[in-house]
Amino acid sequence: MRSVQNQGNGAIKKKMNGYVGFSNFPNQEHRRSIKRGFNFTLMVVGESGLGKSTLINTLFESKVYPTKDTDASEVAAVRSGVEITSVSADIQENGVRLRLSVVDTPGFGDSINNDEAWRPILENIESRFDAYLAQENRVNRSKIVDNRVNAVLYFIRPSGHGLRAIDIEFMKHLHTRVNLIPVIARSDTLAGREVETFKARIMADINYHGIQIFKPVSDQFDDPETVADNKAIASKVPFAVVGSEKLVERADGTKVRGRKYPWGVIEVENEAHNDFVSLRQMLLRTHMEELRDATDVGLYEAYRTQKLLALGHVQDNAVFREFNPRQQLEEEERLHGAKMGKLEAEMAAVFRQKVQEKEGKLKQSEEELHSRHQQMKAVLEKQRIELEDKRNRVGNNQPQNTSMDAAAAAVLAHTGEPVQRMPSKDKKKRGFF
């Protein structure tokens, strides 16, 4: 083993001098996957009569989803609105087991008012995310059931005029929750030139409204052939498809899966007739794991983060990075000092408030005592004035009484009889003092 170069993350790239064996890990992972099997949940959305069930059965070469009577399903959809139904099937191919779940949305787009036809579908997808999140938070996570929707095939009516309002609203509300794959249903009703024009209009509408759809992408690990295949598949989006569960006979006598018309035969697996092969290639053969991974790492993680933040959960990023113990100690001391300073400031503010309240109460008591003192002083002063007035009146009446006594004595001396004097009116008053 020898060092080759230093990496930006601090790791040193090593070159082995001999065979060690860890390069066999993908084979181990392959064997483990074969034992466990795979889960894949596919949702189909579109109006009634666009051949959703037929296309699913054509994709998996089996009766995965039962076909329905179109007229009866339309009547039921109008009566009950959008419903969510699910069918699961265990299918096996070359020893590989696949647990396939197909989620249908009967009634979508069939009502008179379709303003919020997307809402039940969005709620169903988010409820599956919530159920998976609840299982992750359990103590025992050994038996987690993953029923998250990995892809949505959205069927567009072959009108030739671009996306309708219901199509745009659906994609705008769901493109952040699921991998959207737009499909032009029953493309055999359009001519070749009309199909190309219709595709261009659809992509123009998707780009104008900022809608994210799933497309194959290449990276540095892909070989040139894979890169070319991804570009070819991406150029076919949206996929113009034809589905059929019946075998029809061509002019040369061979039987193929397709639809027979008076003017000829539309072959399902003929790339010159429709894009069914490209859709199946991307959905099942080359990018099924990318769809599952995009759901788990991208869409679900974004929803989980948004959900936990809304519940008040905040992640401490310091737990996931390296740190210097000295710097951490200094940071803790700084934070502690700031905390203590804050507490001191709060205590000083409380003390000042208490002092102000006490001073206010004392001042109020002082004012009340002063007011009461003034009132008592005024009452006493009034009483003093009244007493002084009474004393002055008594003093003025005393000389008149003395002259009356002298006159009575003179009469007595002259007559020798006592003179009865009228009682003084002030006698009673004098007796009061």
Short mmCIF file of C-alpha atoms in Angstrom, two decimals:
data_model
loop_
_atom_site.label_atom_id
_atom_site.label_comp_id
_atom_site.label_asym_id
_atom_site.label_seq_id
_atom_site.Cartn_x
_atom_site.Cartn_y
_atom_site.Cartn_z
CA MET A 1 0.00 0.00 0.00
CA ARG A 2 1.30 3.47 -0.86
CA SER A 3 -0.06 6.97 -0.63
CA VAL A 4 -1.15 8.63 -3.81
CA GLN A 5 -2.54 12.07 -2.98
CA ASN A 6 -4.24 14.06 -0.29
CA GLN A 7 -7.96 14.63 -0.54
CA GLY A 8 -9.74 17.87 0.31
CA ASN A 9 -11.43 16.28 3.32
CA GLY A 10 -8.13 15.37 4.96
CA ALA A 11 -8.20 11.69 3.92
CA ILE A 12 -5.29 10.14 2.07
CA LYS A 13 -6.00 8.10 -1.02
CA LYS A 14 -4.24 4.77 -0.91
CA LYS A 15 -3.37 2.39 -3.72
CA MET A 16 -3.40 -1.31 -2.88
CA ASN A 17 -0.40 -3.48 -3.78
CA GLY A 18 -2.49 -6.62 -3.97
CA TYR A 19 -6.00 -8.03 -3.92
CA VAL A 20 -7.81 -7.52 -0.60
CA GLY A 21 -11.39 -8.45 -1.44
CA PHE A 22 -13.63 -5.52 -0.50
CA SER A 23 -14.29 -4.94 -4.21
CA ASN A 24 -16.63 -7.91 -3.90
CA PHE A 25 -18.96 -5.85 -1.71
CA PRO A 26 -21.41 -5.09 -4.59
CA ASN A 27 -21.84 -8.84 -5.06
CA GLN A 28 -22.61 -9.21 -1.37
CA GLU A 29 -25.13 -6.41 -1.62
CA HIS A 30 -26.64 -8.11 -4.66
CA ARG A 31 -27.10 -11.39 -2.78
CA ARG A 32 -28.64 -9.59 0.18
CA SER A 33 -31.06 -7.74 -2.11
CA ILE A 34 -32.05 -10.99 -3.79
CA LYS A 35 -32.89 -12.49 -0.41
CA ARG A 36 -34.90 -9.52 0.78
CA GLY A 37 -36.59 -8.61 -2.47
CA PHE A 38 -37.68 -5.12 -3.49
CA ASN A 39 -40.66 -2.86 -2.89
CA PHE A 40 -41.92 -0.47 -5.53
CA THR A 41 -45.01 1.70 -5.28
CA LEU A 42 -46.37 3.19 -8.48
CA MET A 43 -49.26 5.65 -8.61
CA VAL A 44 -51.29 6.33 -11.73
CA VAL A 45 -53.28 9.55 -12.06
CA GLY A 46 -55.52 10.62 -14.88
CA GLU A 47 -59.06 10.90 -16.08
CA SER A 48 -61.18 7.84 -16.68
CA GLY A 49 -60.91 6.18 -20.06
CA LEU A 50 -57.22 6.98 -20.72
CA GLY A 51 -56.07 3.36 -20.40
CA LYS A 52 -54.27 3.48 -17.04
CA SER A 53 -55.05 -0.10 -16.02
CA THR A 54 -54.22 -1.40 -19.49
CA LEU A 55 -50.83 0.32 -19.50
CA ILE A 56 -49.91 -1.07 -16.06
CA ASN A 57 -50.77 -4.61 -17.13
CA THR A 58 -48.80 -4.09 -20.35
CA LEU A 59 -45.74 -2.83 -18.45
CA PHE A 60 -45.55 -5.86 -16.16
CA GLU A 61 -46.78 -8.47 -18.68
CA SER A 62 -49.37 -9.70 -16.21
CA LYS A 63 -52.84 -8.99 -14.88
CA VAL A 64 -51.58 -6.75 -12.10
CA TYR A 65 -54.51 -4.36 -12.14
CA PRO A 66 -58.03 -5.43 -13.09
CA THR A 67 -59.54 -3.60 -16.02
CA LYS A 68 -62.75 -1.69 -15.35
CA ASP A 69 -65.86 -0.85 -17.26
CA THR A 70 -65.24 2.75 -18.37
CA ASP A 71 -68.82 3.94 -18.24
CA ALA A 72 -69.46 2.48 -14.80
CA SER A 73 -66.24 3.92 -13.40
CA GLU A 74 -67.06 7.38 -14.73
CA VAL A 75 -70.51 7.34 -13.14
CA ALA A 76 -69.05 6.22 -9.81
CA ALA A 77 -66.33 8.88 -9.96
CA VAL A 78 -68.82 11.65 -10.59
CA ARG A 79 -70.91 10.44 -7.70
CA SER A 80 -68.18 9.95 -5.09
CA GLY A 81 -65.33 12.26 -6.18
CA VAL A 82 -61.65 11.31 -6.06
CA GLU A 83 -60.89 7.99 -4.37
CA ILE A 84 -57.60 6.29 -3.56
CA THR A 85 -57.36 2.55 -4.18
CA SER A 86 -54.33 0.29 -4.00
CA VAL A 87 -53.54 -3.15 -5.39
CA SER A 88 -50.43 -5.15 -4.43
CA ALA A 89 -48.87 -8.08 -6.24
CA ASP A 90 -45.78 -10.24 -5.70
CA ILE A 91 -44.08 -10.85 -9.03
CA GLN A 92 -40.85 -12.69 -9.74
CA GLU A 93 -38.41 -12.60 -12.63
CA ASN A 94 -35.15 -14.58 -12.85
CA GLY A 95 -35.16 -15.18 -9.09
CA VAL A 96 -35.72 -11.52 -8.22
CA ARG A 97 -38.84 -10.85 -6.14
CA LEU A 98 -40.68 -7.56 -6.47
CA ARG A 99 -43.47 -6.41 -4.19
CA LEU A 100 -45.38 -4.13 -6.55
CA SER A 101 -48.08 -1.78 -5.28
CA VAL A 102 -50.19 0.14 -7.78
CA VAL A 103 -52.17 3.09 -6.43
CA ASP A 104 -55.05 4.28 -8.58
CA THR A 105 -57.04 7.51 -8.27
CA PRO A 106 -60.47 6.88 -9.80
CA GLY A 107 -62.58 9.97 -10.16
CA PHE A 108 -59.73 12.40 -10.76
CA GLY A 109 -60.77 15.02 -13.29
CA ASP A 110 -64.24 13.54 -13.76
CA SER A 111 -66.18 15.97 -11.56
CA ILE A 112 -67.79 19.19 -12.67
CA ASN A 113 -65.57 21.21 -10.29
CA ASN A 114 -61.97 19.97 -10.30
CA ASP A 115 -60.32 22.93 -8.58
CA GLU A 116 -58.95 20.82 -5.72
CA ALA A 117 -58.93 17.38 -7.27
CA TRP A 118 -55.22 17.19 -6.45
CA ARG A 119 -55.71 17.56 -2.68
CA PRO A 120 -56.79 13.96 -1.77
CA ILE A 121 -53.82 12.62 -3.75
CA LEU A 122 -51.35 14.96 -2.03
CA GLU A 123 -52.77 14.07 1.38
CA ASN A 124 -52.40 10.36 0.61
CA ILE A 125 -48.75 10.78 -0.41
CA GLU A 126 -47.96 12.84 2.70
CA SER A 127 -49.79 10.37 4.94
CA ARG A 128 -47.46 7.65 3.65
CA PHE A 129 -44.48 9.87 4.53
CA ASP A 130 -45.94 10.41 8.01
CA ALA A 131 -46.43 6.69 8.52
CA TYR A 132 -42.81 5.99 7.54
CA LEU A 133 -41.58 8.78 9.84
CA ALA A 134 -43.57 7.32 12.75
CA GLN A 135 -41.96 3.92 12.13
CA GLU A 136 -38.50 5.48 12.11
CA ASN A 137 -39.15 7.02 15.54
CA ARG A 138 -40.15 3.70 17.11
CA VAL A 139 -37.90 1.90 19.57
CA ASN A 140 -37.96 -1.29 17.50
CA ARG A 141 -37.34 -0.49 13.82
CA SER A 142 -36.62 -3.98 12.59
CA LYS A 143 -39.92 -4.30 10.70
CA ILE A 144 -40.40 -1.02 8.84
CA VAL A 145 -42.96 -1.19 6.05
CA ASP A 146 -42.13 1.18 3.21
CA ASN A 147 -45.21 2.12 1.21
CA ARG A 148 -44.00 5.54 0.04
CA VAL A 149 -44.92 6.38 -3.53
CA ASN A 150 -41.81 6.07 -5.70
CA ALA A 151 -43.24 7.42 -8.95
CA VAL A 152 -46.43 8.90 -10.39
CA LEU A 153 -47.46 8.27 -13.98
CA TYR A 154 -49.56 11.28 -14.84
CA PHE A 155 -51.74 10.61 -17.87
CA ILE A 156 -52.35 13.61 -20.12
CA ARG A 157 -55.34 13.62 -22.44
CA PRO A 158 -54.19 13.71 -26.10
CA SER A 159 -55.80 17.05 -26.93
CA GLY A 160 -52.85 18.44 -28.86
CA HIS A 161 -53.22 21.90 -27.27
CA GLY A 162 -50.85 21.71 -24.29
CA LEU A 163 -51.50 21.26 -20.59
CA ARG A 164 -54.88 22.16 -19.13
CA ALA A 165 -55.43 24.02 -15.86
CA ILE A 166 -56.10 20.79 -13.94
CA ASP A 167 -52.82 19.31 -15.23
CA ILE A 168 -50.79 22.35 -14.21
CA GLU A 169 -52.38 22.59 -10.75
CA PHE A 170 -51.77 18.92 -10.05
CA MET A 171 -48.11 19.04 -11.06
CA LYS A 172 -47.43 22.30 -9.21
CA HIS A 173 -48.76 20.91 -5.93
CA LEU A 174 -47.16 17.44 -6.16
CA HIS A 175 -43.80 17.88 -7.88
CA THR A 176 -42.04 18.44 -4.51
CA ARG A 177 -43.53 15.28 -2.99
CA VAL A 178 -43.14 12.62 -5.68
CA ASN A 179 -41.26 11.74 -8.87
CA LEU A 180 -43.51 12.96 -11.68
CA ILE A 181 -43.45 11.15 -15.02
CA PRO A 182 -45.81 12.76 -17.57
CA VAL A 183 -47.36 10.36 -20.08
CA ILE A 184 -49.43 11.18 -23.16
CA ALA A 185 -52.18 8.58 -23.09
CA ARG A 186 -53.60 6.95 -26.21
CA SER A 187 -51.06 8.61 -28.45
CA ASP A 188 -52.31 6.52 -31.39
CA THR A 189 -55.08 9.11 -31.78
CA LEU A 190 -52.45 11.66 -32.90
CA ALA A 191 -50.29 11.73 -36.00
CA GLY A 192 -46.49 11.67 -35.69
CA ARG A 193 -46.06 15.39 -36.34
CA GLU A 194 -48.92 16.19 -33.92
CA VAL A 195 -47.24 14.13 -31.20
CA GLU A 196 -43.96 16.07 -31.51
CA THR A 197 -45.76 19.42 -31.44
CA PHE A 198 -47.83 18.34 -28.45
CA LYS A 199 -44.69 17.25 -26.57
CA ALA A 200 -43.03 20.61 -27.22
CA ARG A 201 -46.06 22.48 -25.88
CA ILE A 202 -46.21 20.31 -22.77
CA MET A 203 -42.51 20.84 -21.99
CA ALA A 204 -42.89 24.58 -22.56
CA ASP A 205 -45.73 24.69 -20.03
CA ILE A 206 -43.75 22.58 -17.54
CA ASN A 207 -40.68 24.83 -17.79
CA TYR A 208 -42.76 28.01 -17.62
CA HIS A 209 -44.42 26.98 -14.35
CA GLY A 210 -41.19 25.66 -12.81
CA ILE A 211 -42.45 22.09 -12.46
CA GLN A 212 -39.85 19.43 -11.66
CA ILE A 213 -40.25 16.10 -13.44
CA PHE A 214 -38.08 13.01 -13.26
CA LYS A 215 -35.49 12.67 -16.01
CA PRO A 216 -32.53 10.29 -16.31
CA VAL A 217 -29.24 11.98 -15.50
CA SER A 218 -25.67 10.79 -16.01
CA ASP A 219 -22.59 11.18 -13.82
CA GLN A 220 -18.87 10.58 -14.09
CA PHE A 221 -19.21 6.87 -13.32
CA ASP A 222 -21.47 6.11 -16.30
CA ASP A 223 -19.96 4.63 -19.44
CA PRO A 224 -20.56 6.28 -22.84
CA GLU A 225 -23.27 3.78 -23.73
CA THR A 226 -25.22 4.53 -20.56
CA VAL A 227 -24.86 8.27 -21.13
CA ALA A 228 -26.22 7.89 -24.67
CA ASP A 229 -29.15 5.78 -23.45
CA ASN A 230 -30.02 8.35 -20.77
CA LYS A 231 -29.99 11.16 -23.32
CA ALA A 232 -32.21 9.14 -25.66
CA ILE A 233 -34.73 8.41 -22.90
CA ALA A 234 -34.74 12.02 -21.67
CA SER A 235 -35.47 13.24 -25.19
CA LYS A 236 -38.70 11.19 -25.22
CA VAL A 237 -40.22 12.94 -22.17
CA PRO A 238 -43.22 13.23 -21.99
CA PHE A 239 -43.71 9.65 -23.15
CA ALA A 240 -46.35 9.13 -25.83
CA VAL A 241 -47.53 5.58 -25.15
CA VAL A 242 -50.03 3.00 -26.30
CA GLY A 243 -51.11 0.09 -24.11
CA SER A 244 -52.68 -3.19 -25.11
CA GLU A 245 -53.12 -6.59 -23.49
CA LYS A 246 -54.10 -8.30 -26.72
CA LEU A 247 -52.06 -9.90 -29.45
CA VAL A 248 -52.91 -8.81 -33.00
CA GLU A 249 -51.73 -10.25 -36.31
CA ARG A 250 -49.61 -8.21 -38.66
CA ALA A 251 -49.70 -8.37 -42.41
CA ASP A 252 -46.85 -10.93 -42.47
CA GLY A 253 -48.77 -13.22 -40.10
CA THR A 254 -46.71 -12.64 -36.97
CA LYS A 255 -48.54 -11.77 -33.76
CA VAL A 256 -47.54 -8.76 -31.69
CA ARG A 257 -48.98 -6.88 -28.77
CA GLY A 258 -50.78 -3.88 -30.12
CA ARG A 259 -53.97 -2.38 -31.57
CA LYS A 260 -55.40 -3.12 -34.99
CA TYR A 261 -57.09 -0.48 -37.12
CA PRO A 262 -58.47 -0.55 -40.67
CA TRP A 263 -55.42 1.32 -41.88
CA GLY A 264 -52.86 -0.85 -40.05
CA VAL A 265 -51.47 -2.08 -36.73
CA ILE A 266 -50.02 -0.02 -33.86
CA GLU A 267 -47.36 -2.11 -32.14
CA VAL A 268 -46.84 -1.46 -28.45
CA GLU A 269 -43.17 -2.43 -28.45
CA ASN A 270 -42.25 -0.69 -31.68
CA GLU A 271 -40.25 2.46 -30.92
CA ALA A 272 -41.24 3.92 -34.26
CA HIS A 273 -44.91 3.81 -33.22
CA ASN A 274 -44.77 5.06 -29.59
CA ASP A 275 -42.51 5.53 -26.55
CA PHE A 276 -43.66 2.52 -24.54
CA VAL A 277 -40.25 0.82 -24.73
CA SER A 278 -38.44 3.94 -23.49
CA LEU A 279 -40.88 4.30 -20.59
CA ARG A 280 -40.46 0.67 -19.58
CA GLN A 281 -36.69 0.96 -19.95
CA MET A 282 -36.50 3.91 -17.59
CA LEU A 283 -39.17 2.81 -15.13
CA LEU A 284 -38.21 -0.84 -14.67
CA ARG A 285 -34.89 -1.73 -16.24
CA THR A 286 -32.45 1.13 -15.67
CA HIS A 287 -33.79 3.70 -13.20
CA MET A 288 -36.06 1.88 -10.74
CA GLU A 289 -33.45 2.15 -7.99
CA GLU A 290 -32.85 5.82 -8.82
CA LEU A 291 -36.57 6.44 -8.40
CA ARG A 292 -36.50 4.71 -5.01
CA ASP A 293 -33.36 6.57 -3.99
CA ALA A 294 -34.74 9.95 -5.13
CA THR A 295 -37.83 9.30 -3.03
CA ASP A 296 -35.87 8.31 0.07
CA VAL A 297 -32.93 10.73 -0.01
CA GLY A 298 -34.50 13.70 -1.77
CA LEU A 299 -38.26 13.99 -1.50
CA TYR A 300 -38.81 12.22 1.83
CA GLU A 301 -35.85 13.89 3.55
CA ALA A 302 -37.08 17.33 2.49
CA TYR A 303 -40.56 16.54 3.82
CA ARG A 304 -39.13 15.06 7.04
CA THR A 305 -36.98 18.13 7.68
CA GLN A 306 -39.92 20.45 7.06
CA LYS A 307 -42.15 18.38 9.33
CA LEU A 308 -39.69 18.24 12.25
CA LEU A 309 -38.89 21.94 12.03
CA ALA A 310 -42.61 22.69 12.14
CA LEU A 311 -42.81 20.62 15.34
CA GLY A 312 -40.01 22.66 16.94
CA HIS A 313 -37.10 20.23 16.48
CA VAL A 314 -33.76 21.96 15.89
CA GLN A 315 -30.61 20.05 15.00
CA ASP A 316 -27.40 20.91 16.83
CA ASN A 317 -24.80 20.92 14.06
CA ALA A 318 -21.99 21.07 16.63
CA VAL A 319 -22.56 17.38 17.33
CA PHE A 320 -21.53 16.43 13.80
CA ARG A 321 -18.29 18.43 13.44
CA GLU A 322 -14.80 18.17 14.89
CA PHE A 323 -13.88 20.65 17.60
CA ASN A 324 -10.87 21.90 19.61
CA PRO A 325 -11.35 21.23 23.37
CA ARG A 326 -9.61 24.48 24.31
CA GLN A 327 -11.73 26.50 21.92
CA GLN A 328 -14.83 24.73 23.20
CA LEU A 329 -13.84 25.55 26.82
CA GLU A 330 -13.25 29.20 25.93
CA GLU A 331 -16.56 29.31 24.09
CA GLU A 332 -18.34 27.80 27.10
CA GLU A 333 -16.67 30.34 29.42
CA ARG A 334 -17.69 33.16 27.12
CA LEU A 335 -21.25 31.90 27.00
CA HIS A 336 -21.28 31.44 30.78
CA GLY A 337 -19.98 34.96 31.32
CA ALA A 338 -22.59 36.37 28.96
CA LYS A 339 -25.26 34.39 30.79
CA MET A 340 -24.11 35.63 34.21
CA GLY A 341 -23.95 39.21 32.94
CA LYS A 342 -27.45 38.88 31.66
CA LEU A 343 -28.63 37.51 35.01
CA GLU A 344 -26.89 40.36 36.90
CA ALA A 345 -28.50 42.94 34.62
CA GLU A 346 -31.89 41.33 35.17
CA MET A 347 -31.40 41.28 38.97
CA ALA A 348 -30.28 44.94 38.99
CA ALA A 349 -33.32 45.88 36.95
CA VAL A 350 -35.58 44.01 39.38
CA PHE A 351 -33.88 45.71 42.38
CA ARG A 352 -34.32 49.15 40.85
CA GLN A 353 -37.95 48.40 40.14
CA LYS A 354 -38.53 47.29 43.74
CA VAL A 355 -36.81 50.41 45.10
CA GLN A 356 -38.89 52.64 42.88
CA GLU A 357 -42.05 50.91 43.98
CA LYS A 358 -41.08 51.29 47.68
CA GLU A 359 -40.18 54.96 47.24
CA GLY A 360 -43.49 55.55 45.51
CA LYS A 361 -45.40 53.95 48.38
CA LEU A 362 -43.46 55.98 51.00
CA LYS A 363 -44.07 59.21 49.12
CA GLN A 364 -47.75 58.41 48.85
CA SER A 365 -47.93 57.70 52.62
CA GLU A 366 -46.11 60.98 53.36
CA GLU A 367 -48.55 62.92 51.22
CA GLU A 368 -51.50 61.26 52.95
CA LEU A 369 -50.08 62.11 56.42
CA HIS A 370 -49.40 65.70 55.38
CA SER A 371 -52.94 66.05 54.01
CA ARG A 372 -54.42 64.62 57.23
CA HIS A 373 -52.25 66.99 59.34
CA GLN A 374 -53.48 69.98 57.35
CA GLN A 375 -57.08 68.88 57.77
CA MET A 376 -56.69 68.46 61.56
CA LYS A 377 -54.89 71.81 61.79
CA ALA A 378 -57.71 73.52 59.90
CA VAL A 379 -60.34 71.93 62.23
CA LEU A 380 -58.44 73.03 65.35
CA GLU A 381 -58.01 76.52 63.98
CA LYS A 382 -61.71 76.73 63.33
CA GLN A 383 -62.51 75.56 66.87
CA ARG A 384 -60.02 78.11 68.32
CA ILE A 385 -61.68 80.93 66.41
CA GLU A 386 -65.13 79.86 67.62
CA LEU A 387 -63.94 79.71 71.26
CA GLU A 388 -62.26 83.09 70.96
CA ASP A 389 -65.46 84.54 69.59
CA LYS A 390 -67.51 83.12 72.49
CA ARG A 391 -65.02 84.51 75.04
CA ASN A 392 -65.25 87.97 73.52
CA ARG A 393 -69.04 87.93 73.69
CA VAL A 394 -69.00 86.87 77.33
CA GLY A 395 -66.57 89.70 78.17
CA ASN A 396 -68.84 92.31 76.57
CA ASN A 397 -71.89 91.29 78.67
CA GLN A 398 -70.14 91.46 82.17
CA PRO A 399 -70.11 95.39 82.77
CA GLN A 400 -73.89 95.63 82.17
CA ASN A 401 -74.58 93.05 84.91
CA THR A 402 -72.43 95.02 87.47
CA SER A 403 -74.44 98.29 87.02
CA MET A 404 -77.69 96.43 87.52
CA ASP A 405 -76.44 95.04 90.90
CA ALA A 406 -75.54 98.58 92.13
CA ALA A 407 -79.01 99.90 91.32
CA ALA A 408 -80.65 97.05 93.18
CA ALA A 409 -78.59 97.83 96.32
CA ALA A 410 -79.67 101.46 96.28
CA VAL A 411 -83.34 100.54 96.12
CA LEU A 412 -82.94 98.14 99.03
CA ALA A 413 -81.35 100.79 101.16
CA HIS A 414 -84.19 103.22 100.48
CA THR A 415 -87.16 100.94 101.00
CA GLY A 416 -85.75 98.43 103.31
CA GLU A 417 -87.18 95.59 101.15
CA PRO A 418 -85.23 93.36 98.91
CA VAL A 419 -85.66 93.99 95.32
CA GLN A 420 -86.39 90.99 93.14
CA ARG A 421 -84.22 91.22 90.14
CA MET A 422 -85.03 89.56 86.91
CA PRO A 423 -82.74 86.69 86.27
CA SER A 424 -80.04 87.48 83.78
CA LYS A 425 -80.20 85.80 80.48
CA ASP A 426 -76.47 85.28 80.57
CA LYS A 427 -76.56 83.45 83.93
CA LYS A 428 -77.09 80.20 82.22
CA LYS A 429 -74.29 81.00 79.89
CA ARG A 430 -71.99 81.97 82.76
CA GLY A 431 -72.77 78.74 84.47
CA PHE A 432 -71.59 76.96 81.30
CA PHE A 433 -68.04 78.26 81.86
#
